[in-house]
Amino acid sequence: MPRTLDERRSLGGRLAVDFVNLGKVFSGSSPRPLSWERLITFLEAASVVSPERGAQLLALPNLDSRSSEALLSRAQRLQTALREVFSASVRRGRIAREWIGTINEILRITEGHDELVSDADAWRLEFVAREDSLDWLLAAIARSGAEILAESAASRLRLCGNPTCGLFFCDTSRTRKRRWCSMATCGNRHKVAAFAQRQTGRPTS
Ligand SMILES: [Zn+2]
C-alpha cells in the first residue's frame, strides 16, 4: 500500500527523522536521491516555509539554477549524513567525524536566534535567521538532528522492526516498546504473517 508524502513525513515524530525517512521509498527499495521538488514540498509540509514561499522556491531552478543546485546538494549531503548518523546510533556503532562535520557545517552557517511567536492559542519558538540566505532552510533540520544525537538514548531513536522497511522513528510511547514505524502498515503486516504462520505451522516468508 503506497503512502502519501504527508503520512511518511509525520511517522518519524521529529523533523530530522522525517527528513531522513523522506529518502526512502516505501517497501524497502534503495533510497531515492532527493529532488528539488521533494525538498521544497517537505519544507512546506513541515512548516519550515510558508506555502507562498514554497511556491516561490519551486520556481527557483528556472530563475537561479546555481543557487538551487547548491542548496539541493547541501540538502542531499545533510540527508546522507543524518541517515549514517542515525543508523550508527541505533546500532550503537561508531559515528564517523565526517558525518558530524556535515551537520556542524550547516549549524555554523545558519546563525540566528529563536523568537516567541503566537500560534493560535499557544506560543512556540521559531528560528529566525540572521541572513536571508537559502542555507537557513536546512538549519531547522540540522538542529533537530543534532538535538536527537545530543539527547542520545533519551531521544529513543529506533529503526522499524520490519527489516524491509528502513524507516526511523522516535519512540514517544509510554511503554517505550513501539516496534513499528506505523501499526497500520508494518505492524499489521507482521500480525498477518504471524497469523498465517500459526495457521499453517510454517513460516510464510
Ligand atoms: Zn516500517
mmCIF file of N, CA and C in Angstrom, residues 116-175:
data_model
loop_
_atom_site.group_PDB
_atom_site.id
_atom_site.type_symbol
_atom_site.label_atom_id
_atom_site.label_comp_id
_atom_site.label_asym_id
_atom_site.label_seq_id
_atom_site.Cartn_x
_atom_site.Cartn_y
_atom_site.Cartn_z
ATOM 1 N N LEU A 116 9.814 34.029 20.159
ATOM 2 C CA LEU A 116 8.495 33.506 20.505
ATOM 3 C C LEU A 116 7.476 34.027 19.503
ATOM 4 N N VAL A 117 6.704 33.125 18.935
ATOM 5 C CA VAL A 117 5.635 33.561 18.033
ATOM 6 C C VAL A 117 4.318 32.957 18.504
ATOM 7 N N SER A 118 3.272 33.693 18.280
ATOM 8 C CA SER A 118 1.956 33.239 18.720
ATOM 9 C C SER A 118 1.398 32.275 17.679
ATOM 10 N N ASP A 119 0.896 31.137 18.151
ATOM 11 C CA ASP A 119 0.378 30.110 17.259
ATOM 12 C C ASP A 119 -1.013 29.734 17.766
ATOM 13 N N ALA A 120 -2.039 30.319 17.195
ATOM 14 C CA ALA A 120 -3.411 30.147 17.682
ATOM 15 C C ALA A 120 -3.454 30.524 19.162
ATOM 16 N N ASP A 121 -3.708 29.569 20.059
ATOM 17 C CA ASP A 121 -3.806 29.940 21.477
ATOM 18 C C ASP A 121 -2.569 29.520 22.267
ATOM 19 N N ALA A 122 -1.472 29.194 21.553
ATOM 20 C CA ALA A 122 -0.254 28.785 22.250
ATOM 21 C C ALA A 122 0.937 29.573 21.725
ATOM 22 N N TRP A 123 2.064 29.453 22.424
ATOM 23 C CA TRP A 123 3.303 30.086 21.991
ATOM 24 C C TRP A 123 4.265 29.017 21.549
ATOM 25 N N ARG A 124 5.021 29.337 20.512
ATOM 26 C CA ARG A 124 6.080 28.405 20.136
ATOM 27 C C ARG A 124 7.324 29.182 19.764
ATOM 28 N N LEU A 125 8.476 28.476 19.833
ATOM 29 C CA LEU A 125 9.751 29.090 19.496
ATOM 30 C C LEU A 125 10.003 28.902 18.009
ATOM 31 N N GLU A 126 10.375 29.982 17.352
ATOM 32 C CA GLU A 126 10.668 29.882 15.930
ATOM 33 C C GLU A 126 12.057 30.436 15.660
ATOM 34 N N PHE A 127 12.791 29.730 14.809
ATOM 35 C CA PHE A 127 14.135 30.149 14.466
ATOM 36 C C PHE A 127 14.087 31.284 13.448
ATOM 37 N N VAL A 128 14.801 32.358 13.749
ATOM 38 C CA VAL A 128 14.867 33.484 12.815
ATOM 39 C C VAL A 128 16.318 33.633 12.364
ATOM 40 N N ALA A 129 16.547 33.480 11.062
ATOM 41 C CA ALA A 129 17.911 33.524 10.528
ATOM 42 C C ALA A 129 18.434 34.950 10.506
ATOM 43 N N ARG A 130 19.758 35.092 10.715
ATOM 44 C CA ARG A 130 20.342 36.424 10.667
ATOM 45 C C ARG A 130 20.441 36.917 9.228
ATOM 46 N N GLU A 131 20.827 35.999 8.359
ATOM 47 C CA GLU A 131 20.918 36.353 6.944
ATOM 48 C C GLU A 131 19.815 35.651 6.187
ATOM 49 N N ASP A 132 19.396 36.277 5.129
ATOM 50 C CA ASP A 132 18.332 35.661 4.355
ATOM 51 C C ASP A 132 18.922 34.812 3.217
ATOM 52 N N SER A 133 19.881 33.964 3.559
ATOM 53 C CA SER A 133 20.430 33.082 2.524
ATOM 54 C C SER A 133 19.580 31.819 2.466
ATOM 55 N N LEU A 134 19.739 31.066 1.393
ATOM 56 C CA LEU A 134 18.934 29.852 1.252
ATOM 57 C C LEU A 134 19.319 28.785 2.263
ATOM 58 N N ASP A 135 20.586 28.843 2.732
ATOM 59 C CA ASP A 135 21.055 27.786 3.625
ATOM 60 C C ASP A 135 20.245 27.660 4.912
ATOM 61 N N TRP A 136 19.647 28.771 5.319
ATOM 62 C CA TRP A 136 18.899 28.703 6.575
ATOM 63 C C TRP A 136 17.735 27.714 6.468
ATOM 64 N N LEU A 137 17.319 27.412 5.227
ATOM 65 C CA LEU A 137 16.218 26.457 5.050
ATOM 66 C C LEU A 137 16.547 25.101 5.665
ATOM 67 N N LEU A 138 17.845 24.784 5.753
ATOM 68 C CA LEU A 138 18.249 23.487 6.293
ATOM 69 C C LEU A 138 18.584 23.558 7.779
ATOM 70 N N ALA A 139 18.572 24.787 8.325
ATOM 71 C CA ALA A 139 19.019 24.964 9.706
ATOM 72 C C ALA A 139 18.190 24.161 10.697
ATOM 73 N N ALA A 140 16.871 24.229 10.539
ATOM 74 C CA ALA A 140 15.995 23.552 11.499
ATOM 75 C C ALA A 140 16.198 22.038 11.446
ATOM 76 N N ILE A 141 16.448 21.507 10.248
ATOM 77 C CA ILE A 141 16.652 20.062 10.110
ATOM 78 C C ILE A 141 17.967 19.652 10.778
ATOM 79 N N ALA A 142 19.025 20.440 10.497
ATOM 80 C CA ALA A 142 20.328 20.127 11.092
ATOM 81 C C ALA A 142 20.248 20.202 12.615
ATOM 82 N N ARG A 143 19.543 21.206 13.111
ATOM 83 C CA ARG A 143 19.446 21.348 14.567
ATOM 84 C C ARG A 143 18.642 20.219 15.184
ATOM 85 N N SER A 144 17.565 19.821 14.513
ATOM 86 C CA SER A 144 16.765 18.707 15.009
ATOM 87 C C SER A 144 17.615 17.435 15.089
ATOM 88 N N GLY A 145 18.424 17.195 14.046
ATOM 89 C CA GLY A 145 19.304 16.016 14.041
ATOM 90 C C GLY A 145 20.334 16.095 15.152
ATOM 91 N N ALA A 146 20.895 17.291 15.334
ATOM 92 C CA ALA A 146 21.903 17.485 16.378
ATOM 93 C C ALA A 146 21.304 17.256 17.763
ATOM 94 N N GLU A 147 20.087 17.708 17.959
ATOM 95 C CA GLU A 147 19.418 17.524 19.264
ATOM 96 C C GLU A 147 19.188 16.042 19.552
ATOM 97 N N ILE A 148 18.750 15.305 18.524
ATOM 98 C CA ILE A 148 18.497 13.866 18.704
ATOM 99 C C ILE A 148 19.773 13.164 19.149
ATOM 100 N N LEU A 149 20.880 13.542 18.512
ATOM 101 C CA LEU A 149 22.161 12.929 18.874
ATOM 102 C C LEU A 149 22.613 13.320 20.261
ATOM 103 N N ALA A 150 22.422 14.600 20.579
ATOM 104 C CA ALA A 150 22.860 15.093 21.882
ATOM 105 C C ALA A 150 22.022 14.488 23.013
ATOM 106 N N GLU A 151 20.749 14.202 22.708
ATOM 107 C CA GLU A 151 19.883 13.584 23.711
ATOM 108 C C GLU A 151 20.239 12.124 23.897
ATOM 109 N N SER A 152 20.914 11.581 22.888
ATOM 110 C CA SER A 152 21.341 10.178 22.912
ATOM 111 C C SER A 152 20.166 9.246 23.177
ATOM 112 N N ALA A 153 20.260 8.436 24.238
ATOM 113 C CA ALA A 153 19.216 7.435 24.500
ATOM 114 C C ALA A 153 17.859 8.071 24.752
ATOM 115 N N ALA A 154 17.872 9.298 25.283
ATOM 116 C CA ALA A 154 16.617 9.951 25.644
ATOM 117 C C ALA A 154 15.736 10.228 24.430
ATOM 118 N N SER A 155 16.346 10.326 23.253
ATOM 119 C CA SER A 155 15.540 10.619 22.059
ATOM 120 C C SER A 155 14.780 9.380 21.597
ATOM 121 N N ARG A 156 15.211 8.203 22.090
ATOM 122 C CA ARG A 156 14.571 6.919 21.752
ATOM 123 C C ARG A 156 14.418 6.734 20.248
ATOM 124 N N LEU A 157 15.490 7.014 19.555
ATOM 125 C CA LEU A 157 15.504 6.803 18.117
ATOM 126 C C LEU A 157 15.510 5.299 17.835
ATOM 127 N N ARG A 158 14.622 4.856 16.961
ATOM 128 C CA ARG A 158 14.524 3.433 16.638
ATOM 129 C C ARG A 158 14.429 3.241 15.136
ATOM 130 N N LEU A 159 14.796 2.030 14.716
ATOM 131 C CA LEU A 159 14.593 1.640 13.327
ATOM 132 C C LEU A 159 13.400 0.687 13.317
ATOM 133 N N CYS A 160 12.525 0.828 12.338
ATOM 134 C CA CYS A 160 11.325 -0.009 12.273
ATOM 135 C C CYS A 160 11.690 -1.494 12.322
ATOM 136 N N GLY A 161 10.875 -2.276 13.030
ATOM 137 C CA GLY A 161 11.119 -3.704 13.204
ATOM 138 C C GLY A 161 10.956 -4.523 11.932
ATOM 139 N N ASN A 162 10.338 -3.945 10.920
ATOM 140 C CA ASN A 162 10.217 -4.638 9.638
ATOM 141 C C ASN A 162 11.533 -4.457 8.874
ATOM 142 N N PRO A 163 12.293 -5.555 8.678
ATOM 143 C CA PRO A 163 13.624 -5.404 8.088
ATOM 144 C C PRO A 163 13.626 -4.836 6.671
ATOM 145 N N THR A 164 12.493 -4.918 5.960
ATOM 146 C CA THR A 164 12.467 -4.374 4.604
ATOM 147 C C THR A 164 11.964 -2.924 4.582
ATOM 148 N N CYS A 165 11.657 -2.366 5.752
ATOM 149 C CA CYS A 165 11.077 -1.019 5.791
ATOM 150 C C CYS A 165 12.147 0.062 5.797
ATOM 151 N N GLY A 166 12.991 0.063 6.819
ATOM 152 C CA GLY A 166 14.095 1.020 6.853
ATOM 153 C C GLY A 166 13.749 2.411 7.350
ATOM 154 N N LEU A 167 12.520 2.622 7.851
ATOM 155 C CA LEU A 167 12.167 3.949 8.360
ATOM 156 C C LEU A 167 12.566 4.082 9.837
ATOM 157 N N PHE A 168 12.999 5.286 10.179
ATOM 158 C CA PHE A 168 13.320 5.591 11.574
ATOM 159 C C PHE A 168 12.124 6.251 12.236
ATOM 160 N N PHE A 169 12.073 6.148 13.564
ATOM 161 C CA PHE A 169 11.069 6.907 14.306
ATOM 162 C C PHE A 169 11.591 7.146 15.718
ATOM 163 N N CYS A 170 11.005 8.114 16.419
ATOM 164 C CA CYS A 170 11.326 8.331 17.824
ATOM 165 C C CYS A 170 10.184 7.760 18.646
ATOM 166 N N ASP A 171 10.526 6.841 19.518
ATOM 167 C CA ASP A 171 9.502 6.147 20.301
ATOM 168 C C ASP A 171 9.032 7.035 21.452
ATOM 169 N N THR A 172 7.884 7.651 21.246
ATOM 170 C CA THR A 172 7.351 8.518 22.303
ATOM 171 C C THR A 172 6.231 7.812 23.076
ATOM 172 N N SER A 173 6.088 6.515 22.851
ATOM 173 C CA SER A 173 5.024 5.776 23.547
ATOM 174 C C SER A 173 5.358 5.669 25.043
ATOM 175 N N ARG A 174 4.349 5.544 25.846
ATOM 176 C CA ARG A 174 4.541 5.497 27.291
ATOM 177 C C ARG A 174 5.301 4.225 27.705
ATOM 178 N N THR A 175 4.991 3.131 27.008
ATOM 179 C CA THR A 175 5.604 1.844 27.356
ATOM 180 C C THR A 175 7.019 1.706 26.806
#
